Amino acid sequence: MKHNWSPQQMALLKSLYSGSTPDELCAALDNQLSARQIGYKAKKLGLRKSAEYMNKYGIAENGTRVAGSVSWNKGKKFNALGRSVETQFKKGTKPPNWRPVGSTRISKDGYIEIKIAEGMHKWRLLHRENWKKHHGQYPKSGQAIIFIDGNKHNCNISNLALITRQELMLKNSVHNLPAPLKQVIQLTGALRRRVNERSKQRRQTA
C-alpha cells in the first residue's frame, strides 16, 4: 500500500539514512514502514549510505556484498509488519478450498474426479480409479474406458467398458451415420469385446 510520507518522516529519513541499518530506520519511523518501503524512498530521493557504513558492513560501491563480510541482519529474526502476521497461514491451518481425501468434484470436461491423497495434483478420474480397483491396473496405452450408457457420471464398474483408441475414434464418428448402420457397428464392437473376454478367460484357466 502506498504511504504518504509526512515532513517529519522525510526529515528523519534524510538525517539518519546514511549511517543507519534498515532495522534502525524502521524503529526510528515507529515501525510504520517496511525496510523495502524505506529503501525505495531513499533511492527515489537519491540518498546514499556513508563510506563508514559501507566499510562496516562490507558493501562495495556497486551495492554488492564483499566476500567474507558480515551482514547487518545476521542472526536476527524476521519480524513481519502491518497485517501480515494476522493474514499468514498458521501451522496446521487448511486453506478455504481444502477437501478431504475421498472427496469428488466435476472436471472442466464433465468427468468426476476423486481426491486420492493430500497434496497438489492428487485428483484422479473416478472411472479410471474404479477400473483399476476392479481389474488391478489402469488401461494400457492405446486403450480407453467408455461409459456404456453414455453418462460420464455413472462410474459404476458395470457401466464401464474397455475399447481401443481406434474403436473410440470410430465410435465418435458413428454418431454421424444413419441409425441402422450405427447399430450394426455398435453390435459388432460389443461382440468383438465379448470374444476377447472369453479368449482371455480361457488363457487364464489353461
GROMACS .gro file of N, CA and C in nm, residues 18-187:
model
  510
   18SER      N    1   2.207   0.764   0.599
   18SER     CA    2   2.346   0.736   0.561
   18SER      C    3   2.419   0.641   0.655
   19GLY      N    4   2.384   0.646   0.786
   19GLY     CA    5   2.458   0.563   0.880
   19GLY      C    6   2.376   0.464   0.959
   20SER      N    7   2.250   0.442   0.920
   20SER     CA    8   2.161   0.353   0.997
   20SER      C    9   2.126   0.227   0.920
   21THR      N   10   2.109   0.116   0.992
   21THR     CA   11   2.066  -0.010   0.932
   21THR      C   12   1.916  -0.003   0.906
   22PRO      N   13   1.863  -0.091   0.820
   22PRO     CA   14   1.718  -0.094   0.796
   22PRO      C   15   1.636  -0.110   0.924
   23ASP      N   16   1.683  -0.195   1.017
   23ASP     CA   17   1.611  -0.212   1.143
   23ASP      C   18   1.605  -0.082   1.222
   24GLU      N   19   1.717  -0.010   1.227
   24GLU     CA   20   1.723   0.116   1.300
   24GLU      C   21   1.632   0.221   1.237
   25LEU      N   22   1.627   0.222   1.105
   25LEU     CA   23   1.540   0.317   1.035
   25LEU      C   24   1.393   0.285   1.062
   26CYS      N   25   1.359   0.155   1.059
   26CYS     CA   26   1.220   0.114   1.087
   26CYS      C   27   1.179   0.158   1.227
   27ALA      N   28   1.269   0.139   1.325
   27ALA     CA   29   1.239   0.176   1.463
   27ALA      C   30   1.223   0.327   1.476
   28ALA      N   31   1.311   0.402   1.406
   28ALA     CA   32   1.305   0.548   1.414
   28ALA      C   33   1.175   0.602   1.357
   29LEU      N   34   1.116   0.526   1.262
   29LEU     CA   35   0.990   0.566   1.199
   29LEU      C   36   0.871   0.493   1.262
   30ASP      N   37   0.890   0.449   1.387
   30ASP     CA   38   0.782   0.385   1.465
   30ASP      C   39   0.726   0.260   1.399
   31ASN      N   40   0.810   0.191   1.322
   31ASN     CA   41   0.770   0.065   1.256
   31ASN      C   42   0.643   0.078   1.172
   32GLN      N   43   0.622   0.197   1.117
   32GLN     CA   44   0.506   0.220   1.030
   32GLN      C   45   0.536   0.184   0.885
   33LEU      N   46   0.665   0.165   0.857
   33LEU     CA   47   0.707   0.136   0.720
   33LEU      C   48   0.800   0.015   0.719
   34SER      N   49   0.797  -0.060   0.609
   34SER     CA   50   0.888  -0.174   0.596
   34SER      C   51   1.023  -0.125   0.546
   35ALA      N   52   1.125  -0.210   0.561
   35ALA     CA   53   1.258  -0.176   0.512
   35ALA      C   54   1.256  -0.154   0.361
   36ARG      N   55   1.172  -0.230   0.291
   36ARG     CA   56   1.161  -0.214   0.146
   36ARG      C   57   1.106  -0.076   0.110
   37GLN      N   58   1.002  -0.033   0.181
   37GLN     CA   59   0.944   0.099   0.155
   37GLN      C   60   1.045   0.211   0.182
   38ILE      N   61   1.120   0.195   0.291
   38ILE     CA   62   1.220   0.296   0.327
   38ILE      C   63   1.331   0.300   0.222
   39GLY      N   64   1.377   0.182   0.181
   39GLY     CA   65   1.483   0.177   0.079
   39GLY      C   66   1.439   0.236  -0.052
   40TYR      N   67   1.313   0.209  -0.091
   40TYR     CA   68   1.262   0.263  -0.216
   40TYR      C   69   1.255   0.415  -0.211
   41LYS      N   70   1.210   0.468  -0.096
   41LYS     CA   71   1.200   0.614  -0.082
   41LYS      C   72   1.338   0.678  -0.083
   42ALA      N   73   1.434   0.615  -0.016
   42ALA     CA   74   1.569   0.668  -0.012
   42ALA      C   75   1.630   0.672  -0.152
   43LYS      N   76   1.607   0.568  -0.228
   43LYS     CA   77   1.660   0.563  -0.364
   43LYS      C   78   1.597   0.672  -0.450
   44LYS      N   79   1.467   0.693  -0.430
   44LYS     CA   80   1.396   0.796  -0.506
   44LYS      C   81   1.450   0.935  -0.472
   45LEU      N   82   1.491   0.954  -0.346
   45LEU     CA   83   1.544   1.084  -0.303
   45LEU      C   84   1.694   1.098  -0.333
   46GLY      N   85   1.755   0.990  -0.380
   46GLY     CA   86   1.898   0.996  -0.411
   46GLY      C   87   1.987   0.986  -0.288
   47LEU      N   88   1.937   0.930  -0.179
   47LEU     CA   89   2.017   0.916  -0.057
   47LEU      C   90   2.112   0.798  -0.069
   48ARG      N   91   2.228   0.812  -0.006
   48ARG     CA   92   2.329   0.706  -0.014
   48ARG      C   93   2.384   0.677   0.126
   49LYS      N   94   2.434   0.554   0.140
   49LYS     CA   95   2.498   0.517   0.266
   49LYS      C   96   2.637   0.582   0.274
   50SER      N   97   2.682   0.609   0.396
   50SER     CA   98   2.814   0.671   0.414
   50SER      C   99   2.924   0.568   0.389
   51ALA      N  100   3.044   0.617   0.363
   51ALA     CA  101   3.158   0.527   0.341
   51ALA      C  102   3.185   0.443   0.466
   52GLU      N  103   3.165   0.502   0.583
   52GLU     CA  104   3.187   0.430   0.709
   52GLU      C  105   3.089   0.313   0.721
   53TYR      N  106   2.962   0.337   0.686
   53TYR     CA  107   2.859   0.231   0.691
   53TYR      C  108   2.895   0.119   0.593
   54MET      N  109   2.933   0.156   0.474
   54MET     CA  110   2.963   0.056   0.370
   54MET      C  111   3.084  -0.028   0.407
   55ASN      N  112   3.184   0.034   0.467
   55ASN     CA  113   3.302  -0.041   0.510
   55ASN      C  114   3.268  -0.133   0.626
   56LYS      N  115   3.185  -0.084   0.717
   56LYS     CA  116   3.148  -0.163   0.836
   56LYS      C  117   3.075  -0.290   0.798
   57TYR      N  118   2.984  -0.280   0.699
   57TYR     CA  119   2.903  -0.396   0.662
   57TYR      C  120   2.946  -0.460   0.530
   58GLY      N  121   3.064  -0.425   0.482
   58GLY     CA  122   3.121  -0.492   0.365
   58GLY      C  123   3.041  -0.475   0.237
   59ILE      N  124   3.000  -0.351   0.210
   59ILE     CA  125   2.922  -0.323   0.089
   59ILE      C  126   3.011  -0.249  -0.011
   60ALA      N  127   3.021  -0.302  -0.133
   60ALA     CA  128   3.104  -0.240  -0.236
   60ALA      C  129   3.032  -0.120  -0.296
   61GLU      N  130   3.102  -0.044  -0.379
   61GLU     CA  131   3.046   0.076  -0.440
   61GLU      C  132   2.926   0.045  -0.528
   62ASN      N  133   2.928  -0.074  -0.592
   62ASN     CA  134   2.816  -0.110  -0.680
   62ASN      C  135   2.698  -0.170  -0.605
   63GLY      N  136   2.705  -0.173  -0.471
   63GLY     CA  137   2.594  -0.223  -0.391
   63GLY      C  138   2.601  -0.370  -0.356
   64THR      N  139   2.697  -0.443  -0.413
   64THR     CA  140   2.710  -0.586  -0.382
   64THR      C  141   2.786  -0.606  -0.252
   65ARG      N  142   2.772  -0.724  -0.192
   65ARG     CA  143   2.839  -0.751  -0.066
   65ARG      C  144   2.979  -0.807  -0.090
   66VAL      N  145   3.075  -0.757  -0.015
   66VAL     CA  146   3.213  -0.803  -0.024
   66VAL      C  147   3.223  -0.942   0.037
   67ALA      N  148   3.291  -1.033  -0.033
   67ALA     CA  149   3.305  -1.170   0.015
   67ALA      C  150   3.365  -1.174   0.155
   68GLY      N  151   3.303  -1.252   0.245
   68GLY     CA  152   3.354  -1.268   0.380
   68GLY      C  153   3.302  -1.166   0.479
   69SER      N  154   3.229  -1.065   0.431
   69SER     CA  155   3.176  -0.963   0.522
   69SER      C  156   3.052  -1.015   0.595
   70VAL      N  157   3.019  -0.952   0.707
   70VAL     CA  158   2.905  -0.993   0.789
   70VAL      C  159   2.788  -0.898   0.764
   71SER      N  160   2.673  -0.953   0.729
   71SER     CA  161   2.554  -0.871   0.702
   71SER      C  162   2.502  -0.809   0.830
   72TRP      N  163   2.439  -0.693   0.819
   72TRP     CA  164   2.384  -0.623   0.935
   72TRP      C  165   2.273  -0.702   1.005
   73ASN      N  166   2.205  -0.791   0.928
   73ASN     CA  167   2.092  -0.865   0.988
   73ASN      C  168   2.125  -1.010   1.019
   74LYS      N  169   2.255  -1.045   1.022
   74LYS     CA  170   2.291  -1.183   1.052
   74LYS      C  171   2.245  -1.220   1.194
   75GLY      N  172   2.177  -1.333   1.207
   75GLY     CA  173   2.131  -1.380   1.338
   75GLY      C  174   2.005  -1.314   1.388
   76LYS      N  175   1.951  -1.219   1.312
   76LYS     CA  176   1.830  -1.151   1.355
   76LYS      C  177   1.706  -1.226   1.305
   77LYS      N  178   1.604  -1.231   1.386
   77LYS     CA  179   1.479  -1.295   1.347
   77LYS      C  180   1.395  -1.196   1.269
   78PHE      N  181   1.334  -1.245   1.160
   78PHE     CA  182   1.249  -1.158   1.079
   78PHE      C  183   1.119  -1.127   1.153
   79ASN      N  184   1.085  -1.001   1.160
   79ASN     CA  185   0.959  -0.958   1.221
   79ASN      C  186   0.868  -0.898   1.115
   80ALA      N  187   0.757  -0.963   1.093
   80ALA     CA  188   0.663  -0.914   0.992
   80ALA      C  189   0.595  -0.787   1.041
   81LEU      N  190   0.562  -0.699   0.946
   81LEU     CA  191   0.497  -0.573   0.981
   81LEU      C  192   0.353  -0.570   0.930
   82GLY      N  193   0.280  -0.467   0.971
   82GLY     CA  194   0.143  -0.448   0.924
   82GLY      C  195   0.052  -0.563   0.962
   83ARG      N  196  -0.036  -0.602   0.869
   83ARG     CA  197  -0.133  -0.708   0.892
   83ARG      C  198  -0.083  -0.844   0.845
   84SER      N  199   0.048  -0.851   0.806
   84SER     CA  200   0.098  -0.976   0.751
   84SER      C  201   0.091  -1.091   0.851
   85VAL      N  202   0.110  -1.060   0.981
   85VAL     CA  203   0.107  -1.165   1.083
   85VAL      C  204  -0.032  -1.228   1.092
   86GLU      N  205  -0.136  -1.145   1.097
   86GLU     CA  206  -0.271  -1.198   1.113
   86GLU      C  207  -0.325  -1.264   0.987
   87THR      N  208  -0.263  -1.236   0.872
   87THR     CA  209  -0.310  -1.296   0.747
   87THR      C  210  -0.228  -1.418   0.706
   88GLN      N  211  -0.121  -1.449   0.781
   88GLN     CA  212  -0.040  -1.566   0.750
   88GLN      C  213  -0.115  -1.693   0.789
   89PHE      N  214  -0.089  -1.804   0.713
   89PHE     CA  215  -0.147  -1.933   0.749
   89PHE      C  216  -0.075  -1.986   0.872
   90LYS      N  217  -0.150  -2.023   0.974
   90LYS     CA  218  -0.091  -2.084   1.092
   90LYS      C  219  -0.061  -2.231   1.063
   91LYS      N  220   0.036  -2.286   1.135
   91LYS     CA  221   0.073  -2.426   1.116
   91LYS      C  222  -0.048  -2.515   1.141
   92GLY      N  223  -0.075  -2.603   1.046
   92GLY     CA  224  -0.190  -2.693   1.059
   92GLY      C  225  -0.319  -2.638   1.005
   93THR      N  226  -0.319  -2.508   0.969
   93THR     CA  227  -0.441  -2.447   0.915
   93THR      C  228  -0.460  -2.489   0.770
   94LYS      N  229  -0.581  -2.526   0.734
   94LYS     CA  230  -0.610  -2.569   0.597
   94LYS      C  231  -0.672  -2.453   0.519
   95PRO      N  232  -0.638  -2.438   0.390
   95PRO     CA  233  -0.695  -2.329   0.310
   95PRO      C  234  -0.845  -2.349   0.292
   96PRO      N  235  -0.918  -2.242   0.258
   96PRO     CA  236  -1.064  -2.249   0.246
   96PRO      C  237  -1.113  -2.353   0.144
   97ASN      N  238  -1.032  -2.378   0.039
   97ASN     CA  239  -1.077  -2.472  -0.065
   97ASN      C  240  -1.028  -2.615  -0.040
   98TRP      N  241  -0.978  -2.643   0.082
   98TRP     CA  242  -0.932  -2.778   0.114
   98TRP      C  243  -1.048  -2.876   0.115
   99ARG      N  244  -1.022  -2.997   0.059
   99ARG     CA  245  -1.122  -3.104   0.060
   99ARG      C  246  -1.056  -3.230   0.114
  100PRO      N  247  -1.125  -3.311   0.193
  100PRO     CA  248  -1.066  -3.434   0.247
  100PRO      C  249  -1.047  -3.540   0.138
  101VAL      N  250  -0.956  -3.634   0.164
  101VAL     CA  251  -0.932  -3.745   0.072
  101VAL      C  252  -1.063  -3.823   0.055
  102GLY      N  253  -1.095  -3.858  -0.069
  102GLY     CA  254  -1.221  -3.927  -0.098
  102GLY      C  255  -1.327  -3.834  -0.151
  103SER      N  256  -1.301  -3.702  -0.144
  103SER     CA  257  -1.397  -3.604  -0.198
  103SER      C  258  -1.400  -3.613  -0.350
  104THR      N  259  -1.510  -3.574  -0.408
  104THR     CA  260  -1.522  -3.575  -0.554
  104THR      C  261  -1.556  -3.436  -0.605
  105ARG      N  262  -1.526  -3.414  -0.730
  105ARG     CA  263  -1.558  -3.287  -0.796
  105ARG      C  264  -1.576  -3.315  -0.943
  106ILE      N  265  -1.632  -3.218  -1.015
  106ILE     CA  266  -1.653  -3.232  -1.160
  106ILE      C  267  -1.543  -3.156  -1.232
  107SER      N  268  -1.475  -3.221  -1.325
  107SER     CA  269  -1.368  -3.156  -1.400
  107SER      C  270  -1.428  -3.064  -1.506
  108LYS      N  271  -1.343  -2.983  -1.568
  108LYS     CA  272  -1.391  -2.892  -1.671
  108LYS      C  273  -1.445  -2.966  -1.793
  109ASP      N  274  -1.407  -3.095  -1.808
  109ASP     CA  275  -1.457  -3.176  -1.920
  109ASP      C  276  -1.580  -3.255  -1.883
  110GLY      N  277  -1.629  -3.236  -1.759
  110GLY     CA  278  -1.753  -3.303  -1.719
  110GLY      C  279  -1.735  -3.438  -1.654
  111TYR      N  280  -1.611  -3.481  -1.629
  111TYR     CA  281  -1.588  -3.611  -1.564
  111TYR      C  282  -1.581  -3.592  -1.412
  112ILE      N  283  -1.612  -3.699  -1.338
  112ILE     CA  284  -1.599  -3.696  -1.192
  112ILE      C  285  -1.454  -3.726  -1.155
  113GLU      N  286  -1.395  -3.642  -1.070
  113GLU     CA  287  -1.261  -3.665  -1.018
  113GLU      C  288  -1.270  -3.694  -0.869
  114ILE      N  289  -1.177  -3.776  -0.819
  114ILE     CA  290  -1.173  -3.810  -0.678
  114ILE      C  291  -1.036  -3.777  -0.621
  115LYS      N  292  -1.034  -3.725  -0.498
  115LYS     CA  293  -0.907  -3.693  -0.433
  115LYS      C  294  -0.852  -3.820  -0.370
  116ILE      N  295  -0.730  -3.860  -0.410
  116ILE     CA  296  -0.674  -3.987  -0.363
  116ILE      C  297  -0.571  -3.969  -0.252
  117ALA      N  298  -0.522  -3.846  -0.231
  117ALA     CA  299  -0.421  -3.821  -0.126
  117ALA      C  300  -0.411  -3.671  -0.103
  118GLU      N  301  -0.340  -3.633   0.006
  118GLU     CA  302  -0.317  -3.492   0.033
  118GLU      C  303  -0.205  -3.441  -0.058
  119GLY      N  304  -0.207  -3.311  -0.084
  119GLY     CA  305  -0.104  -3.252  -0.167
  119GLY      C  306  -0.158  -3.205  -0.300
  120MET      N  307  -0.071  -3.139  -0.377
  120MET     CA  308  -0.112  -3.088  -0.507
  120MET      C  309  -0.119  -3.201  -0.610
  121HIS      N  310  -0.203  -3.186  -0.709
  121HIS     CA  311  -0.215  -3.281  -0.820
  121HIS      C  312  -0.249  -3.422  -0.771
  122LYS      N  313  -0.338  -3.432  -0.672
  122LYS     CA  314  -0.377  -3.561  -0.618
  122LYS      C  315  -0.521  -3.596  -0.651
  123TRP      N  316  -0.574  -3.537  -0.758
  123TRP     CA  317  -0.709  -3.569  -0.804
  123TRP      C  318  -0.698  -3.661  -0.926
  124ARG      N  319  -0.779  -3.766  -0.930
  124ARG     CA  320  -0.778  -3.862  -1.040
  124ARG      C  321  -0.920  -3.883  -1.092
  125LEU      N  322  -0.931  -3.929  -1.216
  125LEU     CA  323  -1.061  -3.958  -1.275
  125LEU      C  324  -1.122  -4.079  -1.205
  126LEU      N  325  -1.244  -4.062  -1.155
  126LEU     CA  326  -1.308  -4.167  -1.076
  126LEU      C  327  -1.328  -4.295  -1.156
  127HIS      N  328  -1.367  -4.284  -1.283
  127HIS     CA  329  -1.393  -4.407  -1.360
  127HIS      C  330  -1.264  -4.487  -1.382
  128ARG      N  331  -1.150  -4.418  -1.395
  128ARG     CA  332  -1.023  -4.488  -1.410
  128ARG      C  333  -0.982  -4.555  -1.278
  129GLU      N  334  -1.009  -4.486  -1.166
  129GLU     CA  335  -0.976  -4.544  -1.036
  129GLU      C  336  -1.062  -4.667  -1.008
  130ASN      N  337  -1.191  -4.661  -1.046
  130ASN     CA  338  -1.279  -4.776  -1.028
  130ASN      C  339  -1.235  -4.894  -1.115
  131TRP      N  340  -1.189  -4.862  -1.235
  131TRP     CA  341  -1.141  -4.967  -1.326
  131TRP      C  342  -1.017  -5.035  -1.266
  132LYS      N  343  -0.925  -4.954  -1.217
  132LYS     CA  344  -0.803  -5.009  -1.157
  132LYS      C  345  -0.834  -5.093  -1.034
  133LYS      N  346  -0.929  -5.045  -0.951
  133LYS     CA  347  -0.966  -5.118  -0.830
  133LYS      C  348  -1.024  -5.255  -0.864
  134HIS      N  349  -1.100  -5.262  -0.974
  134HIS     CA  350  -1.167  -5.386  -1.013
  134HIS      C  351  -1.074  -5.479  -1.091
  135HIS      N  352  -0.989  -5.422  -1.179
  135HIS     CA  353  -0.905  -5.504  -1.268
  135HIS      C  354  -0.757  -5.508  -1.227
  136GLY      N  355  -0.721  -5.428  -1.126
  136GLY     CA  356  -0.583  -5.434  -1.078
  136GLY      C  357  -0.485  -5.343  -1.148
  137GLN      N  358  -0.526  -5.277  -1.255
  137GLN     CA  359  -0.436  -5.186  -1.326
  137GLN      C  360  -0.517  -5.091  -1.415
  138TYR      N  361  -0.450  -4.981  -1.451
  138TYR     CA  362  -0.512  -4.886  -1.543
  138TYR      C  363  -0.510  -4.946  -1.684
  139PRO      N  364  -0.594  -4.896  -1.774
  139PRO     CA  365  -0.588  -4.941  -1.914
  139PRO      C  366  -0.449  -4.916  -1.972
  140LYS      N  367  -0.407  -5.002  -2.062
  140LYS     CA  368  -0.276  -4.988  -2.125
  140LYS      C  369  -0.281  -4.879  -2.232
  141SER      N  370  -0.163  -4.842  -2.279
  141SER     CA  371  -0.154  -4.742  -2.385
  141SER      C  372  -0.230  -4.792  -2.508
  142GLY      N  373  -0.307  -4.704  -2.568
  142GLY     CA  374  -0.385  -4.743  -2.685
  142GLY      C  375  -0.524  -4.793  -2.650
  143GLN      N  376  -0.558  -4.793  -2.520
  143GLN     CA  377  -0.690  -4.836  -2.475
  143GLN      C  378  -0.764  -4.721  -2.408
  144ALA      N  379  -0.895  -4.728  -2.406
  144ALA     CA  380  -0.976  -4.622  -2.346
  144ALA      C  381  -1.097  -4.684  -2.277
  145ILE      N  382  -1.139  -4.619  -2.168
  145ILE     CA  383  -1.259  -4.662  -2.097
  145ILE      C  384  -1.378  -4.580  -2.146
  146ILE      N  385  -1.488  -4.646  -2.175
  146ILE     CA  386  -1.609  -4.575  -2.218
  146ILE      C  387  -1.722  -4.602  -2.118
  147PHE      N  388  -1.820  -4.514  -2.119
  147PHE     CA  389  -1.939  -4.530  -2.036
  147PHE      C  390  -2.048  -4.594  -2.123
  148ILE      N  391  -2.090  -4.711  -2.088
  148ILE     CA  392  -2.184  -4.787  -2.171
  148ILE      C  393  -2.313  -4.710  -2.195
  149ASP      N  394  -2.364  -4.644  -2.090
  149ASP     CA  395  -2.490  -4.569  -2.108
  149ASP      C  396  -2.466  -4.425  -2.153
  150GLY      N  397  -2.340  -4.388  -2.175
  150GLY     CA  398  -2.309  -4.253  -2.222
  150GLY      C  399  -2.307  -4.148  -2.113
  151ASN      N  400  -2.331  -4.188  -1.989
  151ASN     CA  401  -2.336  -4.094  -1.876
  151ASN      C  402  -2.200  -4.091  -1.807
  152LYS      N  403  -2.128  -3.978  -1.817
  152LYS     CA  404  -1.995  -3.965  -1.757
  152LYS      C  405  -1.998  -3.972  -1.605
  153HIS      N  406  -2.114  -3.950  -1.547
  153HIS     CA  407  -2.124  -3.950  -1.401
  153HIS      C  408  -2.159  -4.088  -1.344
  154ASN      N  409  -2.188  -4.183  -1.431
  154ASN     CA  410  -2.216  -4.319  -1.387
  154ASN      C  411  -2.086  -4.399  -1.395
  155CYS      N  412  -2.010  -4.396  -1.285
  155CYS     CA  413  -1.878  -4.461  -1.284
  155CYS      C  414  -1.881  -4.601  -1.224
  156ASN      N  415  -1.999  -4.659  -1.211
  156ASN     CA  416  -2.010  -4.796  -1.162
  156ASN      C  417  -1.937  -4.889  -1.259
  157ILE      N  418  -1.865  -4.988  -1.205
  157ILE     CA  419  -1.785  -5.076  -1.290
  157ILE      C  420  -1.869  -5.147  -1.396
  158SER      N  421  -1.997  -5.171  -1.365
  158SER     CA  422  -2.085  -5.239  -1.462
  158SER      C  423  -2.117  -5.149  -1.582
  159ASN      N  424  -2.090  -5.019  -1.568
  159ASN     CA  425  -2.118  -4.925  -1.676
  159ASN      C  426  -1.992  -4.888  -1.754
  160LEU      N  427  -1.880  -4.952  -1.722
  160LEU     CA  428  -1.753  -4.922  -1.787
  160LEU      C  429  -1.710  -5.035  -1.879
  161ALA      N  430  -1.658  -4.999  -1.994
  161ALA     CA  431  -1.609  -5.097  -2.090
  161ALA      C  432  -1.478  -5.048  -2.148
  162LEU      N  433  -1.391  -5.142  -2.187
  162LEU     CA  434  -1.260  -5.108  -2.242
  162LEU      C  435  -1.258  -5.130  -2.392
  163ILE      N  436  -1.216  -5.028  -2.466
  163ILE     CA  437  -1.205  -5.040  -2.611
  163ILE      C  438  -1.070  -4.981  -2.653
  164THR      N  439  -1.033  -5.005  -2.778
  164THR     CA  440  -0.908  -4.948  -2.828
  164THR      C  441  -0.932  -4.802  -2.869
  165ARG      N  442  -0.825  -4.728  -2.881
  165ARG     CA  443  -0.837  -4.589  -2.926
  165ARG      C  444  -0.895  -4.583  -3.067
  166GLN      N  445  -0.861  -4.681  -3.147
  166GLN     CA  446  -0.913  -4.686  -3.283
  166GLN      C  447  -1.065  -4.705  -3.280
  167GLU      N  448  -1.110  -4.794  -3.191
  167GLU     CA  449  -1.254  -4.816  -3.177
  167GLU      C  450  -1.323  -4.691  -3.124
  168LEU      N  451  -1.254  -4.619  -3.036
  168LEU     CA  452  -1.311  -4.497  -2.980
  168LEU      C  453  -1.328  -4.391  -3.089
  169MET      N  454  -1.227  -4.379  -3.176
  169MET     CA  455  -1.238  -4.284  -3.287
  169MET      C  456  -1.354  -4.321  -3.378
  170LEU      N  457  -1.367  -4.452  -3.404
  170LEU     CA  458  -1.477  -4.498  -3.489
  170LEU      C  459  -1.611  -4.473  -3.421
  171LYS      N  460  -1.614  -4.498  -3.291
  171LYS     CA  461  -1.738  -4.478  -3.215
  171LYS      C  462  -1.782  -4.332  -3.219
  172ASN      N  463  -1.685  -4.242  -3.207
  172ASN     CA  464  -1.717  -4.100  -3.209
  172ASN      C  465  -1.766  -4.055  -3.347
  173SER      N  466  -1.715  -4.121  -3.451
  173SER     CA  467  -1.758  -4.084  -3.587
  173SER      C  468  -1.890  -4.150  -3.624
  174VAL      N  469  -1.927  -4.257  -3.550
  174VAL     CA  470  -2.051  -4.331  -3.577
  174VAL      C  471  -2.172  -4.242  -3.558
  175HIS      N  472  -2.162  -4.144  -3.470
  175HIS     CA  473  -2.277  -4.058  -3.440
  175HIS      C  474  -2.330  -3.986  -3.564
  176ASN      N  475  -2.246  -3.974  -3.666
  176ASN     CA  476  -2.288  -3.903  -3.787
  176ASN      C  477  -2.346  -3.997  -3.892
  177LEU      N  478  -2.351  -4.128  -3.861
  177LEU     CA  479  -2.400  -4.225  -3.958
  177LEU      C  480  -2.550  -4.250  -3.938
  178PRO      N  481  -2.616  -4.309  -4.039
  178PRO     CA  482  -2.758  -4.345  -4.027
  178PRO      C  483  -2.778  -4.443  -3.912
  179ALA      N  484  -2.893  -4.439  -3.848
  179ALA     CA  485  -2.922  -4.520  -3.730
  179ALA      C  486  -2.900  -4.671  -3.751
  180PRO      N  487  -2.948  -4.733  -3.862
  180PRO     CA  488  -2.929  -4.878  -3.880
  180PRO      C  489  -2.781  -4.917  -3.886
  181LEU      N  490  -2.703  -4.839  -3.961
  181LEU     CA  491  -2.561  -4.868  -3.973
  181LEU      C  492  -2.489  -4.846  -3.840
  182LYS      N  493  -2.532  -4.745  -3.769
  182LYS     CA  494  -2.474  -4.716  -3.638
  182LYS      C  495  -2.494  -4.836  -3.543
  183GLN      N  496  -2.615  -4.894  -3.548
  183GLN     CA  497  -2.646  -5.007  -3.460
  183GLN      C  498  -2.562  -5.129  -3.495
  184VAL      N  499  -2.541  -5.153  -3.622
  184VAL     CA  500  -2.461  -5.267  -3.667
  184VAL      C  501  -2.318  -5.254  -3.616
  185ILE      N  502  -2.261  -5.136  -3.628
  185ILE     CA  503  -2.123  -5.113  -3.586
  185ILE      C  504  -2.110  -5.130  -3.435
  186GLN      N  505  -2.207  -5.080  -3.360
  186GLN     CA  506  -2.203  -5.092  -3.215
  186GLN      C  507  -2.214  -5.238  -3.171
  187LEU      N  508  -2.301  -5.314  -3.236
  187LEU     CA  509  -2.316  -5.455  -3.202
  187LEU      C  510  -2.190  -5.534  -3.237
   0.00000   0.00000   0.00000
